[in-house]
mmCIF file of N, CA and C in Angstrom:
data_model
loop_
_atom_site.group_PDB
_atom_site.id
_atom_site.type_symbol
_atom_site.label_atom_id
_atom_site.label_comp_id
_atom_site.label_asym_id
_atom_site.label_seq_id
_atom_site.Cartn_x
_atom_site.Cartn_y
_atom_site.Cartn_z
ATOM 1 N N MET A 982 -9.525 28.520 131.965
ATOM 2 C CA MET A 982 -8.991 28.379 133.568
ATOM 3 C C MET A 982 -8.195 29.639 133.528
ATOM 4 N N LYS A 983 -7.285 30.130 133.113
ATOM 5 C CA LYS A 983 -6.780 31.008 133.262
ATOM 6 C C LYS A 983 -7.578 32.458 132.736
ATOM 7 N N ARG A 984 -8.036 32.849 131.762
ATOM 8 C CA ARG A 984 -9.203 32.999 131.842
ATOM 9 C C ARG A 984 -10.472 33.617 132.284
ATOM 10 N N SER A 985 -10.951 32.917 132.967
ATOM 11 C CA SER A 985 -12.093 32.750 133.708
ATOM 12 C C SER A 985 -11.829 33.621 134.986
ATOM 13 N N LEU A 986 -10.240 33.168 135.683
ATOM 14 C CA LEU A 986 -9.566 33.817 136.686
ATOM 15 C C LEU A 986 -9.493 35.995 136.684
ATOM 16 N N VAL A 987 -8.687 35.294 135.250
ATOM 17 C CA VAL A 987 -8.163 37.390 135.117
ATOM 18 C C VAL A 987 -10.105 37.836 135.514
ATOM 19 N N THR A 988 -10.524 37.358 134.140
ATOM 20 C CA THR A 988 -12.390 38.212 134.285
ATOM 21 C C THR A 988 -12.750 38.128 135.717
ATOM 22 N N SER A 989 -12.941 36.977 136.322
ATOM 23 C CA SER A 989 -13.511 37.274 137.710
ATOM 24 C C SER A 989 -12.650 38.562 138.563
ATOM 25 N N PHE A 990 -11.161 38.222 138.705
ATOM 26 C CA PHE A 990 -10.349 39.600 139.234
ATOM 27 C C PHE A 990 -10.692 40.744 138.701
ATOM 28 N N CYS A 991 -10.990 41.083 137.449
ATOM 29 C CA CYS A 991 -11.098 42.716 136.509
ATOM 30 C C CYS A 991 -12.670 42.610 137.406
ATOM 31 N N MET A 992 -13.718 41.937 137.350
ATOM 32 C CA MET A 992 -15.318 41.790 137.734
ATOM 33 C C MET A 992 -15.547 42.190 139.543
ATOM 34 N N CYS A 993 -14.385 41.893 140.328
ATOM 35 C CA CYS A 993 -14.430 42.275 141.689
ATOM 36 C C CYS A 993 -13.707 43.393 141.646
ATOM 37 N N PHE A 994 -12.576 44.113 140.942
ATOM 38 C CA PHE A 994 -11.967 44.987 141.348
ATOM 39 C C PHE A 994 -12.824 46.246 140.610
ATOM 40 N N ALA A 995 -13.604 46.635 139.486
ATOM 41 C CA ALA A 995 -14.379 46.796 138.737
ATOM 42 C C ALA A 995 -15.515 47.173 140.045
ATOM 43 N N LEU A 996 -15.776 46.219 141.025
ATOM 44 C CA LEU A 996 -17.363 46.813 141.794
ATOM 45 C C LEU A 996 -16.574 47.273 142.747
ATOM 46 N N ALA A 997 -15.376 47.013 143.004
ATOM 47 C CA ALA A 997 -14.742 47.563 144.497
ATOM 48 C C ALA A 997 -15.088 48.574 144.052
ATOM 49 N N GLY A 998 -14.117 49.071 143.113
ATOM 50 C CA GLY A 998 -14.377 50.435 142.735
ATOM 51 C C GLY A 998 -15.394 51.216 142.640
ATOM 52 N N PHE A 999 -16.322 50.758 142.450
ATOM 53 C CA PHE A 999 -17.881 51.209 142.286
ATOM 54 C C PHE A 999 -18.324 51.260 143.388
ATOM 55 N N GLN A 1000 -18.293 50.696 144.796
ATOM 56 C CA GLN A 1000 -18.787 50.890 145.759
ATOM 57 C C GLN A 1000 -18.481 52.051 146.421
ATOM 58 N N ALA A 1001 -16.765 52.321 146.392
ATOM 59 C CA ALA A 1001 -16.269 53.250 146.527
ATOM 60 C C ALA A 1001 -16.956 54.252 145.991
ATOM 61 N N PHE A 1002 -17.165 54.676 144.706
ATOM 62 C CA PHE A 1002 -17.164 56.094 144.204
ATOM 63 C C PHE A 1002 -18.534 56.169 144.927
ATOM 64 N N ALA A 1003 -19.912 55.274 144.555
ATOM 65 C CA ALA A 1003 -21.321 55.470 145.335
ATOM 66 C C ALA A 1003 -20.864 55.969 146.392
ATOM 67 N N GLN A 1004 -20.234 55.558 147.580
ATOM 68 C CA GLN A 1004 -19.995 55.944 149.090
ATOM 69 C C GLN A 1004 -19.605 57.435 149.097
ATOM 70 N N ASP A 1005 -18.607 57.979 148.248
ATOM 71 C CA ASP A 1005 -18.534 58.559 148.083
ATOM 72 C C ASP A 1005 -19.137 60.025 147.380
ATOM 73 N N THR A 1006 -19.576 59.662 146.647
ATOM 74 C CA THR A 1006 -21.019 60.937 146.482
ATOM 75 C C THR A 1006 -22.157 60.907 147.250
ATOM 76 N N ALA A 1007 -22.171 60.238 147.812
ATOM 77 C CA ALA A 1007 -23.245 59.840 149.142
ATOM 78 C C ALA A 1007 -23.246 60.767 150.198
ATOM 79 N N SER A 1008 -21.957 61.091 150.059
ATOM 80 C CA SER A 1008 -20.906 62.438 151.536
ATOM 81 C C SER A 1008 -21.995 63.103 151.278
ATOM 82 N N PRO A 1009 -22.296 63.250 152.860
ATOM 83 C CA PRO A 1009 -23.264 64.294 153.601
ATOM 84 C C PRO A 1009 -22.536 66.163 152.912
ATOM 85 N N ALA A 1010 -21.221 65.584 152.669
ATOM 86 C CA ALA A 1010 -20.302 67.263 152.445
ATOM 87 C C ALA A 1010 -20.752 67.527 150.797
ATOM 88 N N MET A 1011 -21.563 66.603 150.053
ATOM 89 C CA MET A 1011 -21.823 66.789 149.048
ATOM 90 C C MET A 1011 -23.634 67.690 148.650
ATOM 91 N N HIS A 1012 -23.671 67.743 149.504
ATOM 92 C CA HIS A 1012 -25.375 68.214 149.883
ATOM 93 C C HIS A 1012 -25.729 68.850 151.010
ATOM 94 N N GLN A 1013 -24.597 69.743 150.692
ATOM 95 C CA GLN A 1013 -24.970 70.995 152.009
ATOM 96 C C GLN A 1013 -25.631 71.967 151.285
ATOM 97 N N HIS A 1014 -25.646 72.308 150.275
ATOM 98 C CA HIS A 1014 -26.093 73.407 149.407
ATOM 99 C C HIS A 1014 -25.620 74.900 150.138
ATOM 100 N N GLY A 1015 -24.606 75.171 150.653
ATOM 101 C CA GLY A 1015 -24.630 76.565 151.528
ATOM 102 C C GLY A 1015 -25.493 76.794 152.538
ATOM 103 N N SER A 1016 -25.640 75.822 152.764
ATOM 104 C CA SER A 1016 -26.550 76.106 154.484
ATOM 105 C C SER A 1016 -26.133 76.667 155.491
ATOM 106 N N SER A 1017 -24.290 76.320 155.887
ATOM 107 C CA SER A 1017 -24.788 77.837 156.752
ATOM 108 C C SER A 1017 -24.300 79.088 156.191
ATOM 109 N N LYS A 1018 -25.134 79.644 155.122
ATOM 110 C CA LYS A 1018 -25.213 80.721 154.364
ATOM 111 C C LYS A 1018 -26.851 81.471 154.491
ATOM 112 N N MET A 1019 -27.397 80.180 154.436
ATOM 113 C CA MET A 1019 -28.715 80.402 154.082
ATOM 114 C C MET A 1019 -29.557 80.800 155.553
ATOM 115 N N LYS A 1020 -30.463 81.456 155.187
ATOM 116 C CA LYS A 1020 -31.220 81.778 156.389
ATOM 117 C C LYS A 1020 -32.766 80.724 156.578
ATOM 118 N N PRO A 1021 -33.000 79.963 157.603
ATOM 119 C CA PRO A 1021 -34.315 79.732 157.835
ATOM 120 C C PRO A 1021 -35.635 79.934 157.714
ATOM 121 N N MET A 1022 -35.955 79.365 156.694
ATOM 122 C CA MET A 1022 -37.364 80.021 156.137
ATOM 123 C C MET A 1022 -38.734 80.017 157.539
ATOM 124 N N ALA A 1023 -39.287 81.408 157.469
ATOM 125 C CA ALA A 1023 -39.652 81.939 157.849
ATOM 126 C C ALA A 1023 -41.230 81.249 158.372
ATOM 127 N N ALA A 1024 -41.336 80.744 159.838
ATOM 128 C CA ALA A 1024 -42.582 79.941 159.806
ATOM 129 C C ALA A 1024 -44.209 80.734 159.954
ATOM 130 N N GLU A 1025 -44.131 82.055 159.902
ATOM 131 C CA GLU A 1025 -44.929 82.646 159.675
ATOM 132 C C GLU A 1025 -44.921 83.619 158.758
ATOM 133 N N VAL A 1026 -45.667 84.356 157.798
ATOM 134 C CA VAL A 1026 -45.223 85.462 157.510
ATOM 135 C C VAL A 1026 -46.575 86.200 157.687
ATOM 136 N N VAL A 1027 -46.211 87.737 157.170
ATOM 137 C CA VAL A 1027 -47.399 88.807 157.321
ATOM 138 C C VAL A 1027 -47.469 89.015 155.510
ATOM 139 N N THR A 1028 -48.456 89.255 155.181
ATOM 140 C CA THR A 1028 -48.765 89.293 153.531
ATOM 141 C C THR A 1028 -50.325 90.288 153.654
ATOM 142 N N SER A 1029 -50.347 90.701 152.427
ATOM 143 C CA SER A 1029 -51.552 91.695 151.720
ATOM 144 C C SER A 1029 -51.566 91.025 150.579
ATOM 145 N N GLY A 1030 -53.194 91.346 150.107
ATOM 146 C CA GLY A 1030 -53.398 90.719 148.504
ATOM 147 C C GLY A 1030 -54.851 91.261 148.520
ATOM 148 N N VAL A 1031 -55.432 91.075 147.199
ATOM 149 C CA VAL A 1031 -56.727 90.960 146.857
ATOM 150 C C VAL A 1031 -57.806 89.581 146.993
ATOM 151 N N VAL A 1032 -58.818 89.476 147.293
ATOM 152 C CA VAL A 1032 -59.643 88.021 147.209
ATOM 153 C C VAL A 1032 -60.374 88.267 145.745
ATOM 154 N N LYS A 1033 -59.767 87.018 144.773
ATOM 155 C CA LYS A 1033 -59.906 86.993 143.625
ATOM 156 C C LYS A 1033 -61.401 85.878 143.545
ATOM 157 N N GLY A 1034 -61.489 84.947 144.634
ATOM 158 C CA GLY A 1034 -62.319 83.869 144.737
ATOM 159 C C GLY A 1034 -62.637 84.071 145.900
ATOM 160 N N VAL A 1035 -63.934 83.236 145.942
ATOM 161 C CA VAL A 1035 -63.965 82.623 147.295
ATOM 162 C C VAL A 1035 -64.477 81.321 147.360
ATOM 163 N N LEU A 1036 -63.838 80.087 147.737
ATOM 164 C CA LEU A 1036 -64.298 78.986 147.752
ATOM 165 C C LEU A 1036 -65.100 78.163 148.789
ATOM 166 N N ALA A 1037 -65.945 78.572 148.790
ATOM 167 C CA ALA A 1037 -66.803 77.854 149.919
ATOM 168 C C ALA A 1037 -66.596 76.447 150.482
ATOM 169 N N GLU A 1038 -66.885 75.468 149.258
ATOM 170 C CA GLU A 1038 -66.901 74.189 149.420
ATOM 171 C C GLU A 1038 -65.665 73.526 150.078
ATOM 172 N N THR A 1039 -64.389 73.993 149.710
ATOM 173 C CA THR A 1039 -62.961 73.674 150.581
ATOM 174 C C THR A 1039 -62.483 74.629 151.550
ATOM 175 N N SER A 1040 -63.219 76.058 151.604
ATOM 176 C CA SER A 1040 -63.091 76.809 152.776
ATOM 177 C C SER A 1040 -61.572 77.465 152.046
ATOM 178 N N GLN A 1041 -61.744 77.780 151.342
ATOM 179 C CA GLN A 1041 -60.190 78.476 150.414
ATOM 180 C C GLN A 1041 -60.613 79.804 150.129
ATOM 181 N N LEU A 1042 -59.720 80.539 149.823
ATOM 182 C CA LEU A 1042 -59.600 82.453 148.946
ATOM 183 C C LEU A 1042 -59.098 81.867 147.646
ATOM 184 N N LYS A 1043 -59.181 82.750 146.964
ATOM 185 C CA LYS A 1043 -58.117 82.433 145.412
ATOM 186 C C LYS A 1043 -57.665 84.608 145.764
ATOM 187 N N ILE A 1044 -56.404 83.613 146.335
ATOM 188 C CA ILE A 1044 -55.639 85.875 146.573
ATOM 189 C C ILE A 1044 -54.481 86.327 145.901
ATOM 190 N N ARG A 1045 -54.634 87.507 145.374
ATOM 191 C CA ARG A 1045 -53.361 87.908 144.328
ATOM 192 C C ARG A 1045 -52.840 88.487 145.531
ATOM 193 N N HIS A 1046 -51.914 88.194 145.664
ATOM 194 C CA HIS A 1046 -50.804 88.205 146.699
ATOM 195 C C HIS A 1046 -49.727 89.741 146.791
ATOM 196 N N GLN A 1047 -48.690 90.243 147.298
ATOM 197 C CA GLN A 1047 -48.121 90.735 147.256
ATOM 198 C C GLN A 1047 -46.548 89.864 147.525
ATOM 199 N N PRO A 1048 -45.643 90.259 147.178
ATOM 200 C CA PRO A 1048 -44.206 89.334 147.097
ATOM 201 C C PRO A 1048 -44.363 89.298 148.713
ATOM 202 N N ILE A 1049 -43.985 87.845 149.190
ATOM 203 C CA ILE A 1049 -43.422 87.568 150.398
ATOM 204 C C ILE A 1049 -42.072 86.905 150.268
ATOM 205 N N PRO A 1050 -40.879 88.381 151.082
ATOM 206 C CA PRO A 1050 -39.366 88.045 150.685
ATOM 207 C C PRO A 1050 -39.119 87.427 151.284
ATOM 208 N N GLU A 1051 -39.317 86.973 152.773
ATOM 209 C CA GLU A 1051 -39.447 85.768 153.685
ATOM 210 C C GLU A 1051 -39.216 84.438 153.002
ATOM 211 N N TRP A 1052 -40.027 84.050 152.055
ATOM 212 C CA TRP A 1052 -40.438 83.413 151.231
ATOM 213 C C TRP A 1052 -39.459 82.836 149.941
ATOM 214 N N SER A 1053 -39.106 83.625 149.491
ATOM 215 C CA SER A 1053 -38.167 84.329 147.912
ATOM 216 C C SER A 1053 -39.544 83.826 146.895
ATOM 217 N N MET A 1054 -40.733 84.752 147.793
ATOM 218 C CA MET A 1054 -41.493 84.394 147.038
ATOM 219 C C MET A 1054 -42.086 85.291 146.163
ATOM 220 N N GLY A 1055 -42.419 85.560 145.093
ATOM 221 C CA GLY A 1055 -42.939 86.864 144.090
ATOM 222 C C GLY A 1055 -44.527 87.060 144.375
ATOM 223 N N ALA A 1056 -45.044 88.051 144.141
ATOM 224 C CA ALA A 1056 -46.069 88.692 143.423
ATOM 225 C C ALA A 1056 -47.034 87.441 142.460
ATOM 226 N N MET A 1057 -47.913 86.465 143.039
ATOM 227 C CA MET A 1057 -49.196 85.454 142.227
ATOM 228 C C MET A 1057 -50.096 85.572 142.857
ATOM 229 N N GLN A 1058 -51.221 84.533 142.003
ATOM 230 C CA GLN A 1058 -52.490 84.641 142.653
ATOM 231 C C GLN A 1058 -52.551 83.013 143.156
ATOM 232 N N MET A 1059 -53.063 82.474 144.480
ATOM 233 C CA MET A 1059 -52.490 81.465 144.803
ATOM 234 C C MET A 1059 -54.235 80.929 145.831
ATOM 235 N N LYS A 1060 -54.393 79.708 146.100
ATOM 236 C CA LYS A 1060 -55.646 79.319 147.049
ATOM 237 C C LYS A 1060 -54.659 79.167 147.915
ATOM 238 N N PHE A 1061 -55.513 80.074 149.161
ATOM 239 C CA PHE A 1061 -55.196 79.395 150.674
ATOM 240 C C PHE A 1061 -56.473 78.854 151.430
ATOM 241 N N SER A 1062 -55.807 78.539 152.363
ATOM 242 C CA SER A 1062 -56.823 77.181 152.922
ATOM 243 C C SER A 1062 -56.898 78.247 154.382
ATOM 244 N N LEU A 1063 -58.569 78.453 154.887
ATOM 245 C CA LEU A 1063 -58.442 78.944 155.789
ATOM 246 C C LEU A 1063 -58.538 78.297 157.097
ATOM 247 N N SER A 1064 -58.121 78.679 157.999
ATOM 248 C CA SER A 1064 -58.024 77.738 159.913
ATOM 249 C C SER A 1064 -59.395 77.611 160.467
ATOM 250 N N PRO A 1065 -59.578 76.747 161.308
ATOM 251 C CA PRO A 1065 -60.183 76.485 162.207
ATOM 252 C C PRO A 1065 -61.293 77.637 162.429
ATOM 253 N N GLY A 1066 -62.149 77.720 162.350
ATOM 254 C CA GLY A 1066 -62.832 79.308 163.211
ATOM 255 C C GLY A 1066 -63.189 80.258 161.956
ATOM 256 N N MET A 1067 -62.260 80.472 160.917
ATOM 257 C CA MET A 1067 -62.741 81.480 159.836
ATOM 258 C C MET A 1067 -63.649 80.612 159.064
ATOM 259 N N SER A 1068 -64.494 81.775 158.471
ATOM 260 C CA SER A 1068 -65.427 81.532 157.702
ATOM 261 C C SER A 1068 -65.245 82.285 156.252
ATOM 262 N N THR A 1069 -65.423 81.360 154.761
ATOM 263 C CA THR A 1069 -65.607 82.000 153.915
ATOM 264 C C THR A 1069 -66.806 83.094 153.778
ATOM 265 N N GLU A 1070 -67.468 82.900 154.575
ATOM 266 C CA GLU A 1070 -68.737 84.220 154.399
ATOM 267 C C GLU A 1070 -67.858 85.780 154.565
ATOM 268 N N ASP A 1071 -66.823 85.771 155.457
ATOM 269 C CA ASP A 1071 -66.699 86.703 156.151
ATOM 270 C C ASP A 1071 -65.548 87.869 154.723
ATOM 271 N N PHE A 1072 -65.586 87.454 153.474
ATOM 272 C CA PHE A 1072 -64.691 87.891 152.681
ATOM 273 C C PHE A 1072 -65.571 87.274 151.039
ATOM 274 N N SER A 1073 -65.244 88.557 150.096
ATOM 275 C CA SER A 1073 -65.590 88.975 148.977
ATOM 276 C C SER A 1073 -64.848 88.852 147.941
ATOM 277 N N ASN A 1074 -64.891 88.753 146.651
ATOM 278 C CA ASN A 1074 -64.514 89.542 145.464
ATOM 279 C C ASN A 1074 -63.607 90.321 145.330
ATOM 280 N N GLY A 1075 -62.741 91.006 145.243
ATOM 281 C CA GLY A 1075 -62.366 92.184 145.338
ATOM 282 C C GLY A 1075 -61.906 92.686 146.353
ATOM 283 N N GLN A 1076 -61.848 92.244 147.942
ATOM 284 C CA GLN A 1076 -61.911 92.739 149.032
ATOM 285 C C GLN A 1076 -60.350 92.558 148.966
ATOM 286 N N GLN A 1077 -59.918 93.639 149.928
ATOM 287 C CA GLN A 1077 -58.094 94.403 150.273
ATOM 288 C C GLN A 1077 -58.393 93.156 151.033
ATOM 289 N N ILE A 1078 -57.188 92.624 151.682
ATOM 290 C CA ILE A 1078 -56.727 92.257 152.875
ATOM 291 C C ILE A 1078 -55.147 91.985 153.412
ATOM 292 N N LYS A 1079 -55.397 92.111 154.228
ATOM 293 C CA LYS A 1079 -53.869 91.700 155.379
ATOM 294 C C LYS A 1079 -53.914 90.649 155.819
ATOM 295 N N PHE A 1080 -53.028 89.228 155.961
ATOM 296 C CA PHE A 1080 -52.896 88.673 156.443
ATOM 297 C C PHE A 1080 -52.125 87.948 156.883
ATOM 298 N N ARG A 1081 -52.375 86.566 157.951
ATOM 299 C CA ARG A 1081 -51.209 86.292 158.420
ATOM 300 C C ARG A 1081 -51.049 85.015 157.920
ATOM 301 N N LEU A 1082 -49.911 83.992 157.495
ATOM 302 C CA LEU A 1082 -50.195 82.817 156.771
ATOM 303 C C LEU A 1082 -49.195 82.029 157.080
ATOM 304 N N ARG A 1083 -49.243 80.675 157.365
ATOM 305 C CA ARG A 1083 -48.198 79.509 157.526
ATOM 306 C C ARG A 1083 -47.955 78.279 156.592
ATOM 307 N N GLN A 1084 -47.099 78.714 156.324
ATOM 308 C CA GLN A 1084 -47.029 76.991 154.922
ATOM 309 C C GLN A 1084 -46.842 75.545 155.617
ATOM 310 N N GLU A 1085 -48.330 74.865 155.634
ATOM 311 C CA GLU A 1085 -48.500 73.285 155.915
ATOM 312 C C GLU A 1085 -47.527 72.611 155.539
ATOM 313 N N ASN A 1086 -46.974 72.522 153.754
ATOM 314 C CA ASN A 1086 -46.688 71.703 153.625
ATOM 315 C C ASN A 1086 -45.395 72.673 152.072
ATOM 316 N N MET A 1087 -45.031 71.467 151.226
ATOM 317 C CA MET A 1087 -44.506 71.983 150.015
ATOM 318 C C MET A 1087 -45.791 73.391 149.183
ATOM 319 N N MET A 1088 -47.024 72.773 149.315
ATOM 320 C CA MET A 1088 -47.816 73.814 147.990
ATOM 321 C C MET A 1088 -49.376 74.024 148.991
ATOM 322 N N GLU A 1089 -49.137 73.818 150.273
ATOM 323 C CA GLU A 1089 -50.337 74.472 151.305
ATOM 324 C C GLU A 1089 -49.756 75.133 152.566
ATOM 325 N N PHE A 1090 -51.082 76.297 151.795
ATOM 326 C CA PHE A 1090 -50.701 77.744 152.921
ATOM 327 C C PHE A 1090 -52.205 77.858 153.183
ATOM 328 N N THR A 1091 -51.671 78.379 154.574
ATOM 329 C CA THR A 1091 -52.536 78.286 155.434
ATOM 330 C C THR A 1091 -52.858 79.609 155.689
ATOM 331 N N ILE A 1092 -54.222 80.805 155.669
ATOM 332 C CA ILE A 1092 -54.159 81.815 156.692
ATOM 333 C C ILE A 1092 -54.849 81.807 158.047
ATOM 334 N N LEU A 1093 -54.308 82.342 158.987
ATOM 335 C CA LEU A 1093 -53.827 82.182 160.018
ATOM 336 C C LEU A 1093 -55.411 83.003 160.907
ATOM 337 N N GLU A 1094 -54.910 84.633 160.472
ATOM 338 C CA GLU A 1094 -55.771 85.725 160.691
ATOM 339 C C GLU A 1094 -55.809 86.702 159.532
ATOM 340 N N VAL A 1095 -56.693 87.376 159.878
ATOM 341 C CA VAL A 1095 -56.459 88.716 158.968
ATOM 342 C C VAL A 1095 -56.417 89.668 159.886
ATOM 343 N N LEU A 1096 -55.456 90.281 159.599
ATOM 344 C CA LEU A 1096 -55.146 91.741 160.447
ATOM 345 C C LEU A 1096 -55.706 93.584 159.911
ATOM 346 N N GLU A 1097 -55.578 93.922 160.882
ATOM 347 C CA GLU A 1097 -56.311 95.629 160.466
ATOM 348 C C GLU A 1097 -55.313 96.511 159.686
ATOM 349 N N GLU A 1098 -55.377 96.518 158.351
ATOM 350 C CA GLU A 1098 -54.279 97.384 157.422
ATOM 351 C C GLU A 1098 -54.582 99.235 158.356
#
């Protein structure tokens, strides 16, 4: 009987300590990541690039674009969706374009308009 009381007491003490630890590590202060110094990501940006592929079936372009400093993104080749009203027929491989785009979600980017260079 004495042993089971001691065991029960130890288990309760351990669980209480674990709950306190879990609550402490879930504190919002632990997850700020220097947010007070970070700039918010721009909703829309302008960049330029070269069309490397026209994907008519998905209404997308493959473009090798210049760096996008507003999004901390280096130069690379990516697929971009065209906004409604734009047509892949207006683009060709090798075409140099300057364009305004928006990030829809983590990996989806949409060309909103093509600008004059």
